[in-house]
PDB file of C-alpha atoms in Angstrom:
ATOM      1  CA  MET A 187     -35.601  48.837   7.559  1.00 58.00           C
ATOM      2  CA  ASP A 188     -33.545  47.789   4.391  1.00 75.00           C
ATOM      3  CA  TRP A 189     -34.356  44.299   2.285  1.00 74.00           C
ATOM      4  CA  TYR A 190     -30.073  43.764   1.729  1.00 72.00           C
ATOM      5  CA  ARG A 191     -29.109  44.228   4.949  1.00 73.00           C
ATOM      6  CA  ILE A 192     -31.466  41.453   6.874  1.00 69.00           C
ATOM      7  CA  VAL A 193     -31.001  39.843   3.952  1.00 66.00           C
ATOM      8  CA  PHE A 194     -27.615  39.043   3.518  1.00 64.00           C
ATOM      9  CA  GLU A 195     -28.217  39.707   8.074  1.00 62.00           C
ATOM     10  CA  THR A 196     -29.552  35.743   7.777  1.00 60.00           C
ATOM     11  CA  ILE A 197     -27.354  34.747   4.918  1.00 60.00           C
ATOM     12  CA  ASP A 198     -24.525  35.925   6.466  1.00 58.00           C
ATOM     13  CA  MET A 199     -21.165  35.197   3.174  1.00 58.00           C
ATOM     14  CA  ARG A 200     -19.016  34.349   5.979  1.00 73.00           C
ATOM     15  CA  SER A 201     -19.851  31.083   6.409  1.00 84.00           C
ATOM     16  CA  PHE A 202     -17.480  29.279   8.324  1.00 89.00           C
ATOM     17  CA  SER A 203     -19.340  31.686  11.881  1.00 85.00           C
ATOM     18  CA  ASN A 204     -22.963  30.687   9.444  1.00 86.00           C
ATOM     19  CA  LEU A 205     -25.055  27.831  10.765  1.00 87.00           C
ATOM     20  CA  TRP A 206     -26.361  27.415   8.198  1.00 88.00           C
ATOM     21  CA  PHE A 207     -22.727  26.444   6.871  1.00 93.00           C
ATOM     22  CA  TRP A 208     -22.570  24.071   9.712  1.00 94.00           C
ATOM     23  CA  ILE A 209     -25.552  22.647   9.355  1.00 95.00           C
ATOM     24  CA  ALA A 210     -25.780  21.611   4.992  1.00 95.00           C
ATOM     25  CA  LEU A 211     -22.421  20.438   5.997  1.00 97.00           C
ATOM     26  CA  ALA A 212     -24.060  17.669   8.233  1.00 97.00           C
ATOM     27  CA  VAL A 213     -26.692  17.111   6.239  1.00 97.00           C
ATOM     28  CA  MET A 214     -24.812  16.595   3.592  1.00 98.00           C
ATOM     29  CA  TRP A 215     -22.528  13.603   4.741  1.00 98.00           C
ATOM     30  CA  SER A 216     -25.452  12.219   7.116  1.00 97.00           C
ATOM     31  CA  SER A 217     -27.750  11.534   3.704  1.00 97.00           C
ATOM     32  CA  THR A 218     -24.834  10.855   1.728  1.00 97.00           C
ATOM     33  CA  SER A 219     -23.477   7.648   4.564  1.00 96.00           C
ATOM     34  CA  HIS A 220     -27.191   6.824   3.970  1.00 96.00           C
ATOM     35  CA  TRP A 221     -27.311   6.029   0.162  1.00 97.00           C
ATOM     36  CA  VAL A 222     -25.032   3.845  -0.429  1.00 96.00           C
ATOM     37  CA  LEU A 223     -24.015   4.155  -4.293  1.00 96.00           C
ATOM     38  CA  GLY A 224     -27.474   5.275  -4.722  1.00 95.00           C
ATOM     39  CA  VAL A 225     -29.732   2.801  -2.522  1.00 97.00           C
ATOM     40  CA  PRO A 226     -30.875   3.541   1.411  1.00 97.00           C
ATOM     41  CA  PHE A 227     -28.202   0.939   3.799  1.00 97.00           C
ATOM     42  CA  ASP A 228     -31.237  -0.297   6.247  1.00 96.00           C
ATOM     43  CA  MET A 229     -31.848  -2.311   3.425  1.00 96.00           C
ATOM     44  CA  VAL A 230     -28.366  -3.673   4.193  1.00 96.00           C
ATOM     45  CA  VAL A 231     -29.605  -4.578   7.248  1.00 95.00           C
ATOM     46  CA  ARG A 232     -32.905  -5.268   6.717  1.00 95.00           C
ATOM     47  CA  ALA A 233     -31.786  -8.248   3.696  1.00 95.00           C
ATOM     48  CA  ARG A 234     -29.218  -8.751   6.058  1.00 94.00           C
ATOM     49  CA  ARG A 235     -31.712  -9.930   8.163  1.00 93.00           C
ATOM     50  CA  THR A 236     -33.980 -11.852   6.788  1.00 92.00           C
ATOM     51  CA  GLY A 237     -30.993 -13.825   4.620  1.00 87.00           C
ATOM     52  CA  THR A 238     -30.979 -14.439   0.803  1.00 85.00           C
ATOM     53  CA  ASP A 239     -33.905 -15.752   0.417  1.00 87.00           C
ATOM     54  CA  GLY A 240     -36.614 -13.225   1.248  1.00 88.00           C
ATOM     55  CA  PRO A 241     -37.760 -10.342  -0.289  1.00 94.00           C
ATOM     56  CA  ALA A 242     -36.072  -7.557   0.771  1.00 94.00           C
ATOM     57  CA  ALA A 243     -32.328  -9.493  -0.622  1.00 95.00           C
ATOM     58  CA  ALA A 244     -34.686  -9.322  -3.913  1.00 95.00           C
ATOM     59  CA  ASP A 245     -35.166  -5.854  -3.522  1.00 96.00           C
ATOM     60  CA  LEU A 246     -32.009  -4.820  -2.463  1.00 97.00           C
ATOM     61  CA  GLU A 247     -30.049  -7.156  -5.387  1.00 96.00           C
ATOM     62  CA  GLU A 248     -32.481  -5.583  -8.096  1.00 97.00           C
ATOM     63  CA  LEU A 249     -32.446  -1.704  -7.097  1.00 97.00           C
ATOM     64  CA  VAL A 250     -28.316  -2.393  -7.063  1.00 98.00           C
ATOM     65  CA  ARG A 251     -27.779  -3.665 -10.021  1.00 97.00           C
ATOM     66  CA  ILE A 252     -30.309  -0.727 -10.966  1.00 98.00           C
ATOM     67  CA  ASN A 253     -27.440   2.062  -9.932  1.00 98.00           C
ATOM     68  CA  VAL A 254     -25.092  -0.604 -10.469  1.00 98.00           C
ATOM     69  CA  THR A 255     -25.541   0.658 -13.704  1.00 98.00           C
ATOM     70  CA  ARG A 256     -26.718   4.000 -13.682  1.00 98.00           C
ATOM     71  CA  ILE A 257     -23.245   4.688 -12.980  1.00 98.00           C
ATOM     72  CA  LEU A 258     -21.922   2.947 -15.009  1.00 98.00           C
ATOM     73  CA  TYR A 259     -23.309   3.993 -17.471  1.00 98.00           C
ATOM     74  CA  ILE A 260     -22.853   8.083 -16.760  1.00 98.00           C
ATOM     75  CA  ALA A 261     -18.967   8.034 -15.965  1.00 98.00           C
ATOM     76  CA  GLU A 262     -18.698   6.077 -19.554  1.00 98.00           C
ATOM     77  CA  GLU A 263     -21.104   8.474 -21.667  1.00 98.00           C
ATOM     78  CA  ALA A 264     -19.730  11.311 -19.847  1.00 97.00           C
ATOM     79  CA  GLY A 265     -17.021  10.708 -17.723  1.00 96.00           C
ATOM     80  CA  LEU A 266     -14.475  12.273 -19.307  1.00 97.00           C
ATOM     81  CA  TRP A 267     -16.813  16.286 -18.503  1.00 98.00           C
ATOM     82  CA  ILE A 268     -17.583  15.448 -15.764  1.00 97.00           C
ATOM     83  CA  VAL A 269     -13.416  14.646 -13.781  1.00 98.00           C
ATOM     84  CA  ALA A 270     -12.832  18.276 -16.782  1.00 98.00           C
ATOM     85  CA  ILE A 271     -15.269  20.992 -15.250  1.00 98.00           C
ATOM     86  CA  GLY A 272     -14.932  19.097 -11.572  1.00 98.00           C
ATOM     87  CA  SER A 273     -11.480  19.420 -11.705  1.00 98.00           C
ATOM     88  CA  ALA A 274     -11.954  22.968 -12.908  1.00 98.00           C
ATOM     89  CA  VAL A 275     -14.712  24.140 -11.075  1.00 98.00           C
ATOM     90  CA  LEU A 276     -12.626  22.481  -7.703  1.00 98.00           C
ATOM     91  CA  THR A 277      -9.248  24.035  -8.583  1.00 98.00           C
ATOM     92  CA  GLY A 278     -11.476  27.667  -9.030  1.00 98.00           C
ATOM     93  CA  LEU A 279     -12.948  27.061  -5.565  1.00 98.00           C
ATOM     94  CA  ALA A 280      -9.427  26.175  -4.230  1.00 98.00           C
ATOM     95  CA  VAL A 281      -8.073  29.959  -6.019  1.00 98.00           C
ATOM     96  CA  LEU A 282     -10.252  31.880  -4.546  1.00 97.00           C
ATOM     97  CA  GLY A 283      -9.938  30.183  -1.836  1.00 97.00           C
ATOM     98  CA  TRP A 284      -6.778  30.323  -0.530  1.00 97.00           C
ATOM     99  CA  VAL A 285      -5.021  32.935  -3.251  1.00 97.00           C
ATOM    100  CA  TYR A 286      -7.650  35.824  -2.657  1.00 96.00           C
ATOM    101  CA  TRP A 287      -8.695  35.207   0.860  1.00 93.00           C
ATOM    102  CA  ILE A 288     -12.626  34.685  -0.090  1.00 93.00           C
ATOM    103  CA  GLU A 289     -14.459  32.641   2.937  1.00 93.00           C
ATOM    104  CA  PHE A 290     -16.938  31.077   0.828  1.00 93.00           C
ATOM    105  CA  ALA A 291     -14.987  29.277  -1.283  1.00 96.00           C
ATOM    106  CA  GLN A 292     -13.070  28.016   0.353  1.00 97.00           C
ATOM    107  CA  ALA A 293     -16.004  26.835   2.306  1.00 96.00           C
ATOM    108  CA  CYS A 294     -17.898  25.718  -0.735  1.00 96.00           C
ATOM    109  CA  PHE A 295     -14.096  23.242  -1.715  1.00 98.00           C
ATOM    110  CA  LEU A 296     -13.809  21.923   1.936  1.00 98.00           C
ATOM    111  CA  LEU A 297     -18.183  20.461   1.208  1.00 98.00           C
ATOM    112  CA  GLY A 298     -17.165  19.798  -2.784  1.00 98.00           C
ATOM    113  CA  PHE A 299     -13.613  18.219  -2.553  1.00 98.00           C
ATOM    114  CA  PRO A 300     -14.577  15.211  -0.139  1.00 98.00           C
ATOM    115  CA  MET A 301     -17.723  14.531  -2.550  1.00 98.00           C
ATOM    116  CA  SER A 302     -15.827  14.042  -5.730  1.00 98.00           C
ATOM    117  CA  MET A 303     -13.689  11.368  -3.411  1.00 98.00           C
ATOM    118  CA  VAL A 304     -16.726   9.804  -2.778  1.00 98.00           C
ATOM    119  CA  GLY A 305     -18.254   9.808  -5.933  1.00 98.00           C
ATOM    120  CA  LEU A 306     -14.734   8.517  -7.284  1.00 98.00           C
ATOM    121  CA  LEU A 307     -15.026   5.390  -4.897  1.00 98.00           C
ATOM    122  CA  SER A 308     -19.058   5.694  -5.942  1.00 98.00           C
ATOM    123  CA  VAL A 309     -17.579   4.580  -9.839  1.00 98.00           C
ATOM    124  CA  VAL A 310     -14.769   2.167  -8.767  1.00 98.00           C
ATOM    125  CA  THR A 311     -17.284   0.056  -5.948  1.00 98.00           C
ATOM    126  CA  ALA A 312     -19.815   0.257  -9.038  1.00 98.00           C
ATOM    127  CA  ALA A 313     -17.112  -0.509 -11.827  1.00 98.00           C
ATOM    128  CA  ARG A 314     -15.767  -3.996  -8.693  1.00 98.00           C
ATOM    129  CA  ILE A 315     -19.794  -5.147  -7.879  1.00 98.00           C
ATOM    130  CA  ARG A 316     -20.313  -5.061 -11.426  1.00 98.00           C
ATOM    131  CA  ARG A 317     -16.818  -6.857 -13.077  1.00 97.00           C
ATOM    132  CA  GLU A 318     -17.236  -9.989 -10.010  1.00 97.00           C
ATOM    133  CA  GLY A 319     -20.423  -9.839 -10.256  1.00 96.00           C
ATOM    134  CA  LEU A 320     -21.421  -9.387  -6.218  1.00 95.00           C
ATOM    135  CA  GLY A 321     -24.522 -10.722  -5.518  1.00 94.00           C
ATOM    136  CA  GLY A 322     -25.908 -11.707  -1.941  1.00 94.00           C
ATOM    137  CA  PRO A 323     -23.651 -11.601   1.045  1.00 96.00           C
ATOM    138  CA  ALA A 324     -20.374 -11.010  -0.324  1.00 97.00           C
ATOM    139  CA  MET A 325     -22.404  -7.911  -1.970  1.00 97.00           C
ATOM    140  CA  TRP A 326     -23.125  -6.973   1.151  1.00 97.00           C
ATOM    141  CA  ARG A 327     -19.710  -6.388   2.524  1.00 97.00           C
ATOM    142  CA  ARG A 328     -19.073  -4.465  -0.342  1.00 98.00           C
ATOM    143  CA  LEU A 329     -21.485  -2.005   0.686  1.00 98.00           C
ATOM    144  CA  SER A 330     -20.544  -1.899   3.730  1.00 97.00           C
ATOM    145  CA  MET A 331     -17.367  -1.583   3.344  1.00 98.00           C
ATOM    146  CA  HIS A 332     -17.913   1.518   1.191  1.00 98.00           C
ATOM    147  CA  ARG A 333     -20.522   2.492   3.203  1.00 98.00           C
ATOM    148  CA  LEU A 334     -16.760   2.844   5.792  1.00 98.00           C
ATOM    149  CA  GLY A 335     -15.235   4.192   3.110  1.00 98.00           C
ATOM    150  CA  THR A 336     -17.783   7.266   3.137  1.00 98.00           C
ATOM    151  CA  GLN A 337     -17.707   7.728   6.924  1.00 98.00           C
ATOM    152  CA  ILE A 338     -14.305   8.286   6.707  1.00 98.00           C
ATOM    153  CA  ILE A 339     -13.697  10.623   3.814  1.00 98.00           C
ATOM    154  CA  GLY A 340     -16.689  12.218   5.672  1.00 98.00           C
ATOM    155  CA  MET A 341     -14.973  11.917   9.592  1.00 98.00           C
ATOM    156  CA  VAL A 342     -11.712  13.746   7.987  1.00 98.00           C
ATOM    157  CA  SER A 343     -13.481  16.071   5.846  1.00 98.00           C
ATOM    158  CA  ILE A 344     -15.907  17.260   8.941  1.00 98.00           C
ATOM    159  CA  VAL A 345     -12.371  18.261  10.882  1.00 98.00           C
ATOM    160  CA  VAL A 346     -10.554  19.793   8.799  1.00 98.00           C
ATOM    161  CA  THR A 347     -13.553  21.437   8.298  1.00 97.00           C
ATOM    162  CA  ALA A 348     -13.941  22.501  11.790  1.00 96.00           C
ATOM    163  CA  LEU A 349      -9.847  23.563  12.934  1.00 96.00           C
ATOM    164  CA  TRP A 350      -9.866  25.660   9.162  1.00 96.00           C
ATOM    165  CA  GLY A 351     -13.620  27.482  10.472  1.00 94.00           C
ATOM    166  CA  MET A 352     -11.865  28.111  13.883  1.00 92.00           C
ATOM    167  CA  PHE A 353      -9.298  29.314  11.931  1.00 93.00           C
ATOM    168  CA  MET A 354     -11.137  31.340  10.048  1.00 91.00           C
ATOM    169  CA  ASN A 355     -13.260  32.412  12.818  1.00 87.00           C
ATOM    170  CA  MET A 356     -10.210  33.228  15.800  1.00 87.00           C
ATOM    171  CA  SER A 357      -8.017  35.209  12.605  1.00 84.00           C
ATOM    172  CA  VAL A 358     -11.299  37.551  11.826  1.00 70.00           C
ATOM    173  CA  ASN A 359     -11.752  37.937  15.124  1.00 59.00           C
ATOM    174  CA  VAL A 360      -7.699  39.009  15.713  1.00 60.00           C
ATOM    175  CA  LEU A 361      -7.470  40.923  12.346  1.00 57.00           C
ATOM    176  CA  GLY A 362     -10.544  42.281  13.057  1.00 53.00           C
ATOM    177  CA  GLY A 363     -12.089  41.225   9.750  1.00 51.00           C
TER     178      GLY A 363
END
């Protein structure tokens, strides 16, 4: 058996017909909607259940404060570089994907672009939490709204990716590419 043939049969570079791509997409959006600003959402649910006086609420507030500080520090110190490099990478993937029709680049773009939107949403939410000094139920609502926004971006991303993936798989089969 040829080692390279086995590897490339297992890791098919035609991304949209590869089960691993769809598993990665599902895991990515599942974990992204669970971790809200770096905080597991079950902590928000637990804090709501026990109220503002419980230790769950204090733990949540401290973890949110730590992550908001971390996110805003990164945005202030390296935000311009992150935006510049991220834009260059996404532009390169878009050009490779839709000008040169490289399916792997299309798949990477369809994973990366929506995550850049979630990153932007995280910075905006973190800035709002700090600016308004949110805590308690107001912070819980803001985290829930952030999660809802993330889930909407995820649903749109999954639908667009699924439709494009079906189109690519059908066009490869019809055109014999």
